[in-house]
XYZ file of N, CA and C in Angstrom:
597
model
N -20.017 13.331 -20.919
C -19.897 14.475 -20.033
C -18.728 14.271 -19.063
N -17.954 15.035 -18.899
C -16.592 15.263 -17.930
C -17.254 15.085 -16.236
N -16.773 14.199 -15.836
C -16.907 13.739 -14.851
C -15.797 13.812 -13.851
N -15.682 14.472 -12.513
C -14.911 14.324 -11.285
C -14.411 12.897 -10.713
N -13.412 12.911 -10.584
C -13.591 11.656 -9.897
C -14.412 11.047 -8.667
N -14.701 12.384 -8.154
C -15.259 11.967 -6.622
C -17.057 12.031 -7.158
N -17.562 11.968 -8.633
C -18.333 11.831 -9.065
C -18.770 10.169 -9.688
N -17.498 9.940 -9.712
C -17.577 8.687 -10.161
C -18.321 7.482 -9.724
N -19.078 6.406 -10.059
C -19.311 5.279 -9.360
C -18.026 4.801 -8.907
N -18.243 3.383 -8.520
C -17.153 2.178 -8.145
C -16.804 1.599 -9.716
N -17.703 1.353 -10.137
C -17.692 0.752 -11.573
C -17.132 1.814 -12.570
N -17.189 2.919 -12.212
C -16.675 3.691 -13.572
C -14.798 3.791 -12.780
N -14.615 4.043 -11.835
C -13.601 4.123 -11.092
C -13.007 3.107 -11.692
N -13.055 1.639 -11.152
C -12.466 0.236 -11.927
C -11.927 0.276 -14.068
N -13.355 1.320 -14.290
C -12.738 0.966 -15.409
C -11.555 1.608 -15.633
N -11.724 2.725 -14.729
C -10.721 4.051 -15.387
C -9.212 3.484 -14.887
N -9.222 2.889 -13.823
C -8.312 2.323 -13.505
C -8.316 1.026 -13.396
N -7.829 0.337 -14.266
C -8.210 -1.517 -14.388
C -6.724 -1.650 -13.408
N -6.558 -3.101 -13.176
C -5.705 -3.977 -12.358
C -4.556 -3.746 -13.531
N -3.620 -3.821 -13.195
C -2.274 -4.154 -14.681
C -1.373 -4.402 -13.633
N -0.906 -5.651 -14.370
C 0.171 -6.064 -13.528
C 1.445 -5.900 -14.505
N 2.830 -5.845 -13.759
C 3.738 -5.373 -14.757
C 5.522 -6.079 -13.827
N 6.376 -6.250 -14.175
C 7.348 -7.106 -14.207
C 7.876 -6.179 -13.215
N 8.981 -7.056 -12.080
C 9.282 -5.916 -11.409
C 10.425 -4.560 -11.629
N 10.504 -3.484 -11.244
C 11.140 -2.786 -11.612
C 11.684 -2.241 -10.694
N 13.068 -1.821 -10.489
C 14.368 -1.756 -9.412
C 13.811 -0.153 -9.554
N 13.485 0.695 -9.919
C 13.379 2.457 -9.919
C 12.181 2.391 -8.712
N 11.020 1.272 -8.671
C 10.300 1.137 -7.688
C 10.664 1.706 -6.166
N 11.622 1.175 -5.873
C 12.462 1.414 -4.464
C 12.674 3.062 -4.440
N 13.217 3.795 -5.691
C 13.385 5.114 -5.618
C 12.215 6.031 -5.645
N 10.975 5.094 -6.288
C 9.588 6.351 -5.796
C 9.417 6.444 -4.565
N 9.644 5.429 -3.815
C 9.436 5.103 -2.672
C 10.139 6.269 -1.496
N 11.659 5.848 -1.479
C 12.345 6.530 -1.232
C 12.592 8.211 -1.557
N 11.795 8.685 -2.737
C 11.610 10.279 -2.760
C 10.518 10.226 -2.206
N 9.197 9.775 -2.139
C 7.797 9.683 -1.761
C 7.908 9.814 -0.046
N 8.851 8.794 0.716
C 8.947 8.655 2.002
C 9.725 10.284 2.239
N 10.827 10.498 1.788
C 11.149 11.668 2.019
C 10.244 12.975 2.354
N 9.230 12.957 0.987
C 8.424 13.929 0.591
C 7.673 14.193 2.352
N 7.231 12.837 2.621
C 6.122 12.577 3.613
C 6.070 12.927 5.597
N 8.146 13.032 5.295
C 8.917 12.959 6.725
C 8.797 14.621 6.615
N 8.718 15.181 5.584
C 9.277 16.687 5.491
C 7.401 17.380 5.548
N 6.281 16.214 5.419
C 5.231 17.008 5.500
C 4.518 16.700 7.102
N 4.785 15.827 7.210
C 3.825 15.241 8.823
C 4.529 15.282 9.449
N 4.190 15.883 10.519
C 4.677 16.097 11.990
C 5.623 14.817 12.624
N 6.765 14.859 13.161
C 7.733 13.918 14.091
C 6.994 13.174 15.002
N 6.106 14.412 15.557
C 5.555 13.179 17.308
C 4.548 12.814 16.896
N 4.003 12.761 15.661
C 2.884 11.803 15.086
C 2.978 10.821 14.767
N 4.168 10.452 13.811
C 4.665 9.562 12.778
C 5.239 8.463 13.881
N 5.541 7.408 13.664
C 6.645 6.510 14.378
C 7.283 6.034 13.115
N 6.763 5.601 11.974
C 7.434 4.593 11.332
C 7.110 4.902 9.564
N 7.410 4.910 8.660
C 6.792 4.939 7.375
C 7.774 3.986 6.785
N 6.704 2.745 6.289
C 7.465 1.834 5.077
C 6.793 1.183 3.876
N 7.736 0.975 3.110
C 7.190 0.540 1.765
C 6.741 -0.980 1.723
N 5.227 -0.567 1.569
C 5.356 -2.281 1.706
C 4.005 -3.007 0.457
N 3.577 -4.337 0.119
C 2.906 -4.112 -1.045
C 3.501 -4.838 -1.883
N 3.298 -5.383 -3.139
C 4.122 -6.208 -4.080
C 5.448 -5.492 -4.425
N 5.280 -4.047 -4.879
C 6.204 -3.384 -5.214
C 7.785 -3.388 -4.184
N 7.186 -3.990 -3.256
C 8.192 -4.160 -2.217
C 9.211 -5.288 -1.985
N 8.287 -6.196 -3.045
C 8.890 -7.540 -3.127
C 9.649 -7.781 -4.545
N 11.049 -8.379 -4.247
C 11.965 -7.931 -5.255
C 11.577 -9.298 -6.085
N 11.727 -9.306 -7.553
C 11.318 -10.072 -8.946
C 10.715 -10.049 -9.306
N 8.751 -10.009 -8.340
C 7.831 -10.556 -8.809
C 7.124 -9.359 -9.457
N 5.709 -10.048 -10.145
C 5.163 -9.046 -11.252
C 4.251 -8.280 -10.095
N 3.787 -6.981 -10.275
C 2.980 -5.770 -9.451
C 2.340 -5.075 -10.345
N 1.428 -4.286 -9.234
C 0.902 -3.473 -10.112
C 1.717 -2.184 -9.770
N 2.078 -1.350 -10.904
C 2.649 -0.432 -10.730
C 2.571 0.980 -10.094
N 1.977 0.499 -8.724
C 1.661 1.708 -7.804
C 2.403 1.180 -6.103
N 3.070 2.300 -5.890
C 3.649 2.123 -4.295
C 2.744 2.293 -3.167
N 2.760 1.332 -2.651
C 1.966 0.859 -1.338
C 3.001 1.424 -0.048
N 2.921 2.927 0.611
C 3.258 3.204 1.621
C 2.594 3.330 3.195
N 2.739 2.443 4.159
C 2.523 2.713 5.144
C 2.951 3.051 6.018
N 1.794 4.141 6.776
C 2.487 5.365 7.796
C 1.912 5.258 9.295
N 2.493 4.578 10.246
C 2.070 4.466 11.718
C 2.394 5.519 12.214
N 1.407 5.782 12.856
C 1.230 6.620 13.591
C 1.007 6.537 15.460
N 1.517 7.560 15.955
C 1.188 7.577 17.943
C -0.308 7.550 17.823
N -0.169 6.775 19.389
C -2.031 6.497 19.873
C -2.829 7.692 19.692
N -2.312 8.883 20.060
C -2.589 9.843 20.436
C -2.857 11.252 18.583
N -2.482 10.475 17.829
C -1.734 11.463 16.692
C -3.594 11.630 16.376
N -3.659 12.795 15.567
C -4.489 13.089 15.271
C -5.382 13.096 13.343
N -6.154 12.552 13.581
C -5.757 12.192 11.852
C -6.449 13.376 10.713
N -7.125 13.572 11.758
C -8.125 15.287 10.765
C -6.524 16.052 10.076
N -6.008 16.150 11.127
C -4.754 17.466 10.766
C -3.775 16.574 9.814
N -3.761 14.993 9.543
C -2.547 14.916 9.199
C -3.016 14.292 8.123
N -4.860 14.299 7.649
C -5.721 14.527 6.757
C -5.328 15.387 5.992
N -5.140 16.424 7.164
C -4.987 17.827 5.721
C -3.845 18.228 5.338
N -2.639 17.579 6.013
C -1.660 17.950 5.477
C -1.483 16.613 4.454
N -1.543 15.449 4.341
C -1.648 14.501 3.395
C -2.256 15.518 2.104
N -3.570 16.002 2.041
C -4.487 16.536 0.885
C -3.598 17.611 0.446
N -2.697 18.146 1.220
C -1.918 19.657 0.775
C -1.159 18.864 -0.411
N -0.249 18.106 0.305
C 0.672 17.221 -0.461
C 0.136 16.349 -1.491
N -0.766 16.605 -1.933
C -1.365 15.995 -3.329
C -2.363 14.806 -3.439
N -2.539 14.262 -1.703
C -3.187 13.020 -1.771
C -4.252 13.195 -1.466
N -5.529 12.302 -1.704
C -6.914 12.172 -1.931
C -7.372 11.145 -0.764
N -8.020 11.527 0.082
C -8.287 10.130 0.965
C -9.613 9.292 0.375
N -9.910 8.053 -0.033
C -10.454 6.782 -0.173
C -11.170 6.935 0.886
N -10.528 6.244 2.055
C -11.612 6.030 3.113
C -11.049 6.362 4.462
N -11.788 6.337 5.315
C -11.859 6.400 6.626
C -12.454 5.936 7.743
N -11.476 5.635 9.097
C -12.484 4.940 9.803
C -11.478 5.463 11.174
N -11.989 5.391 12.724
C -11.287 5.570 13.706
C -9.750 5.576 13.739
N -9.751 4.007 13.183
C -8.047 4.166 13.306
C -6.917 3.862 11.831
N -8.353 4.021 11.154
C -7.476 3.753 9.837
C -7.814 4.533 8.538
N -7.058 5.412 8.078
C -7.350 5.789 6.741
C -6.854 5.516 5.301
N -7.208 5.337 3.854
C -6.868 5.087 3.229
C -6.582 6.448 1.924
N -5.546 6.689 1.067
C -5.534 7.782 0.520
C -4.420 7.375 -0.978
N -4.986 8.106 -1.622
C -4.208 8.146 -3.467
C -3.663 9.204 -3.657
N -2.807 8.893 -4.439
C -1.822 10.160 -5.081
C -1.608 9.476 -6.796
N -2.413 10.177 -7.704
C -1.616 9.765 -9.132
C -3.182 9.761 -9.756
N -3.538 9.255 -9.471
C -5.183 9.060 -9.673
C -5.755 10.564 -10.552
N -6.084 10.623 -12.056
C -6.768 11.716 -12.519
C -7.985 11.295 -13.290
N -8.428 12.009 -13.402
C -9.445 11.884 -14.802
C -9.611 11.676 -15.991
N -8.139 11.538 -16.424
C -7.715 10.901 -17.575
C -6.701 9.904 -17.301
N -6.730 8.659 -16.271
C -6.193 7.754 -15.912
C -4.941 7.772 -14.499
N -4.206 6.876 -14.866
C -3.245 6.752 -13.937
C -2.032 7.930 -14.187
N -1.447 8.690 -13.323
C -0.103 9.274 -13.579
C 0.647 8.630 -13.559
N 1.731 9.630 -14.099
C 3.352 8.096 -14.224
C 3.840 7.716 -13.045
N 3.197 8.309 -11.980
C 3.406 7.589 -10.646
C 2.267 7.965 -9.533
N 2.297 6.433 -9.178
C 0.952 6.666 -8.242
C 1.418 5.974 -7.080
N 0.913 6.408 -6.101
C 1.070 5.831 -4.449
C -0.315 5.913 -3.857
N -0.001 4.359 -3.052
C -1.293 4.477 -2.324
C -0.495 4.728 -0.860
N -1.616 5.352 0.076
C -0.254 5.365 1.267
C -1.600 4.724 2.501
N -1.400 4.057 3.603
C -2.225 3.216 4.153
C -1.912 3.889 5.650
N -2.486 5.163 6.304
C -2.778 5.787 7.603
C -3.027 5.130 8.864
N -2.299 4.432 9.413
C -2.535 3.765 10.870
C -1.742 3.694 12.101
N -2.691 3.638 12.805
C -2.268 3.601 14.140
C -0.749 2.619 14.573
N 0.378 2.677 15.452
C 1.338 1.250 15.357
C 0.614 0.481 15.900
N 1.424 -0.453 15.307
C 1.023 -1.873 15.899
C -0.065 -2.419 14.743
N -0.806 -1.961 13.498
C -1.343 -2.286 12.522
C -0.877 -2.331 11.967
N -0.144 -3.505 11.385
C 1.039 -3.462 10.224
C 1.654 -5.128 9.671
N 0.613 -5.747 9.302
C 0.622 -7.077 9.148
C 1.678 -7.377 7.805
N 1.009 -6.580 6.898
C 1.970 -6.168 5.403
C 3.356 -6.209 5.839
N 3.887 -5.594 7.434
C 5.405 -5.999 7.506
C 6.125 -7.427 7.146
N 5.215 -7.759 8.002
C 5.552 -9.094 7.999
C 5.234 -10.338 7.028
N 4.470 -9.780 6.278
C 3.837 -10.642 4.877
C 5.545 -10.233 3.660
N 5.439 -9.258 3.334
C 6.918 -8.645 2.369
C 7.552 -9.189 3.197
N 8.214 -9.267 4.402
C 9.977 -9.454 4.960
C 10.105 -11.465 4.069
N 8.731 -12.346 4.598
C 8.864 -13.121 4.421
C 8.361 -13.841 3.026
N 7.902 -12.936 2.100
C 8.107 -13.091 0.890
C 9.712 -13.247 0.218
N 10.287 -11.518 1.143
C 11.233 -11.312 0.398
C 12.495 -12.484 0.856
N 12.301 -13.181 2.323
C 13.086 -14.030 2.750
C 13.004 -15.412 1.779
N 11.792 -15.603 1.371
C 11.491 -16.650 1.002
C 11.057 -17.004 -0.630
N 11.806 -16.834 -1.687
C 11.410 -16.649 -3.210
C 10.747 -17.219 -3.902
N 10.633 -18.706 -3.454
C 9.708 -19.366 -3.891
C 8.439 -19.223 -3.835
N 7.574 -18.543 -2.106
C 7.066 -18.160 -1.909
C 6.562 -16.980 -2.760
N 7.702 -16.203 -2.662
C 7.013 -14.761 -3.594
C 6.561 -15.053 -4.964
N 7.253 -16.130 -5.389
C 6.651 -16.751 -6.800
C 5.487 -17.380 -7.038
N 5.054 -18.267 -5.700
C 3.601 -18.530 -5.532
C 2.741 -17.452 -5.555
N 3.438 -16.367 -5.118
C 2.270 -15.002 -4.809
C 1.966 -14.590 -6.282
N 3.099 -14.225 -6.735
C 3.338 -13.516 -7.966
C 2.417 -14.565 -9.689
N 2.427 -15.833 -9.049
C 1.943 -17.063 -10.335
C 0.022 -16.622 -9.942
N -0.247 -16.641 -8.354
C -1.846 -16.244 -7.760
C -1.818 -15.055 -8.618
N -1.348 -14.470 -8.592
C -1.874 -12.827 -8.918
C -1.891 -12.820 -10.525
N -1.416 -13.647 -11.135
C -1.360 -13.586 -12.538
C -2.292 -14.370 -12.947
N -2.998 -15.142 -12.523
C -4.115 -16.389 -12.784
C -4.968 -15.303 -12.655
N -5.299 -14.324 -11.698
C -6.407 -13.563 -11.249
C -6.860 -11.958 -12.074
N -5.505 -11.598 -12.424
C -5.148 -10.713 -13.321
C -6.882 -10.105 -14.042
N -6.847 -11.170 -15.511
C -7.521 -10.849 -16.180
C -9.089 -10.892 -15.755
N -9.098 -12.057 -14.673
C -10.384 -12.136 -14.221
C -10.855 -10.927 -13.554
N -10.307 -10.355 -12.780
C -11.035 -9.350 -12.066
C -9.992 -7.828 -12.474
N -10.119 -7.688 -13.139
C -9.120 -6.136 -13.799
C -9.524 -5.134 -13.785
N -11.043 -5.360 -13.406
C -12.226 -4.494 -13.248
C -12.697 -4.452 -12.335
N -12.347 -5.249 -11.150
C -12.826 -5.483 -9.913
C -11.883 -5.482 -8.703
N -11.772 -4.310 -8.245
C -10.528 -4.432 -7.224
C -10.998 -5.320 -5.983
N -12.403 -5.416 -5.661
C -12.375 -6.013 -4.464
C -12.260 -7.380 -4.671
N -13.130 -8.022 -5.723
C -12.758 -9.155 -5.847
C -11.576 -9.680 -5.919
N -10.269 -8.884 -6.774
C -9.105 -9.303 -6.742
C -8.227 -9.451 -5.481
N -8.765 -8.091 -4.688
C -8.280 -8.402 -3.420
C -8.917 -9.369 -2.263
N -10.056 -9.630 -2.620
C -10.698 -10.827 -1.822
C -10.201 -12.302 -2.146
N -9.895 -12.355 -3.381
C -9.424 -13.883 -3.792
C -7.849 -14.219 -3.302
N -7.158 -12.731 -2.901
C -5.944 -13.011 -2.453
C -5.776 -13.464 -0.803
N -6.791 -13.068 -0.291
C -6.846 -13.240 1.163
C -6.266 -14.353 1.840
N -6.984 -15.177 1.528
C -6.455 -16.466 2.150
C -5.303 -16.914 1.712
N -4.748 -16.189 1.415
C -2.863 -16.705 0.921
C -2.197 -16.216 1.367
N -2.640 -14.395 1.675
C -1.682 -13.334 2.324
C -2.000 -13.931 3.613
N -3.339 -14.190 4.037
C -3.711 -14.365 5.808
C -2.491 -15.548 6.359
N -2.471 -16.721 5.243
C -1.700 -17.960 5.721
C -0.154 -17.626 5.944
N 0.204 -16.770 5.074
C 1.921 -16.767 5.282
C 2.147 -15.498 6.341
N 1.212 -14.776 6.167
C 1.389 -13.680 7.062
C 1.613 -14.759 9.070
N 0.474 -15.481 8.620
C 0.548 -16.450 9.789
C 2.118 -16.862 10.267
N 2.911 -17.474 9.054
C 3.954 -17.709 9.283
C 4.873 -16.956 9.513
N 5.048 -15.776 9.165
C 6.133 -14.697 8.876
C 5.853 -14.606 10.599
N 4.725 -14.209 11.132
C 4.110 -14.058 12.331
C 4.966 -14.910 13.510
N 4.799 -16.408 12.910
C 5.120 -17.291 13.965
C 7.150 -17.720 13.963
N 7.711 -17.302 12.407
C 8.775 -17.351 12.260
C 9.778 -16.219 13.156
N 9.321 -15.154 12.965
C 9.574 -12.997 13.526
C 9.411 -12.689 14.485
N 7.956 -13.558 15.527
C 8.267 -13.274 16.562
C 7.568 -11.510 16.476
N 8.084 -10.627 17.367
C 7.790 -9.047 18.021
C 8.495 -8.666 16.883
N 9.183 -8.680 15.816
C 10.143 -7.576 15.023
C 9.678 -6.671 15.327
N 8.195 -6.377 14.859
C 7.891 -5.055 14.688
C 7.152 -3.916 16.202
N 7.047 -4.790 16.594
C 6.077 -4.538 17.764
C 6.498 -3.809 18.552
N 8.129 -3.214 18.566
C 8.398 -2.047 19.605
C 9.237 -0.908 18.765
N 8.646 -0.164 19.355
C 8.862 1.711 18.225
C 10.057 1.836 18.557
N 10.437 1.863 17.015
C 11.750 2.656 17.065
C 12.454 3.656 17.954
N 13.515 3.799 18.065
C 14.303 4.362 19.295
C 14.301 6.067 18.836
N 14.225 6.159 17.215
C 14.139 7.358 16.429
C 13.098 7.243 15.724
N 12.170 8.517 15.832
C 10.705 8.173 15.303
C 10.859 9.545 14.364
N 10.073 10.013 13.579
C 9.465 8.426 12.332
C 10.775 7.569 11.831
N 10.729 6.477 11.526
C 11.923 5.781 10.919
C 11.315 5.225 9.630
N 12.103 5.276 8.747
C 11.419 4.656 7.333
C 12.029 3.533 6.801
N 11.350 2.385 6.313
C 12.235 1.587 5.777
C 11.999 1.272 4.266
């Protein structure tokens, strides 16, 4: 029987969409870059501060899964019902929600993945650890190769299990994020002079 997605379990969800990891690909940067566009031209200026690509796909060589990880900070003040619904106009599905953080898909159907999918990650500034995890991947290659060798050991084990896959990564992203942290200093920590700014 034809099933909705928002009908779906967790378990039928996983299958429909398993983990696949895939080699990196340089056109990555350009979903990104039409996607960020798309996003400056739908949400409001004095909401937005910042939208960037961030996520494996962000990190240049290593293997990903082939969906763009965009995150969008937002003012203390921004409101997320309205920028809820203009996200849903623009094709995206929100996952989850919570005070200061929402989560939302774009690509996601009922007969699998589209040829392009984005996840985009709704938060407040100053929530934005992923900056600093990618800058110092991408500073550091060896590193990204440790990430990229973890994620391929884990692959097949959990392909069906997003949380687990993302739980077994934790303590690797938490540790370097630590460093990127203690190497960076504030990078990110004061809003751009021109808001939204995308990187």
């Amino acid at each position: 029987m034809y099933k909705k997605l928002f009908e779906m379990s967790t378990e039928e969800l996983w299958q429909l969409f398993p983990i696949v990891l895939t080699g990196h690909k340089t056109y990555w940067k350009d979903w990104y870059t039409e996607e960020a566009r798309l996003l400056h031209h739908t949400l409001p200026a004095d909401q937005v501060i910042r939208i960037c690509h961030i996520g494996s796909t962000a990190v240049a060589g290593i293997h990903a899964k082939p969906i763009i990880d965009i995150l969008v900070e937002t003012t203390k003040n921004s409101d997320f019902s309205s920028l809820t619904e203009l996200l849903t106009q623009a094709g995206y599905l929100c996952m989850s929600k919570s005070r200061h953080r929402s989560s939302f898909n774009k690509g996601y159907t009922e007969n699998g993945f589209a040829d392009q999918v984005f996840h985009l990650h709704l938060r407040r500034f100053g929530d934005h650890d992923e900056l600093y995890f990618c800058d110092y991947l991408n500073a550091y290659p060896h590193i990204a190769q440790k990430y990229e060798q973890l994620k391929l050991e884990l692959w097949k084990q959990y392909e069906h299990d997003r949380d687990g896959y993302t739980e077994a990564k934790t303590a690797f992203i938490s540790h370097y994020t630590r460093c990127a942290k203690a190497e960076y200093g504030n990078r990110y920590e004061m809003i751009p002079e021109t808001a939204p700014a995308a990187r």
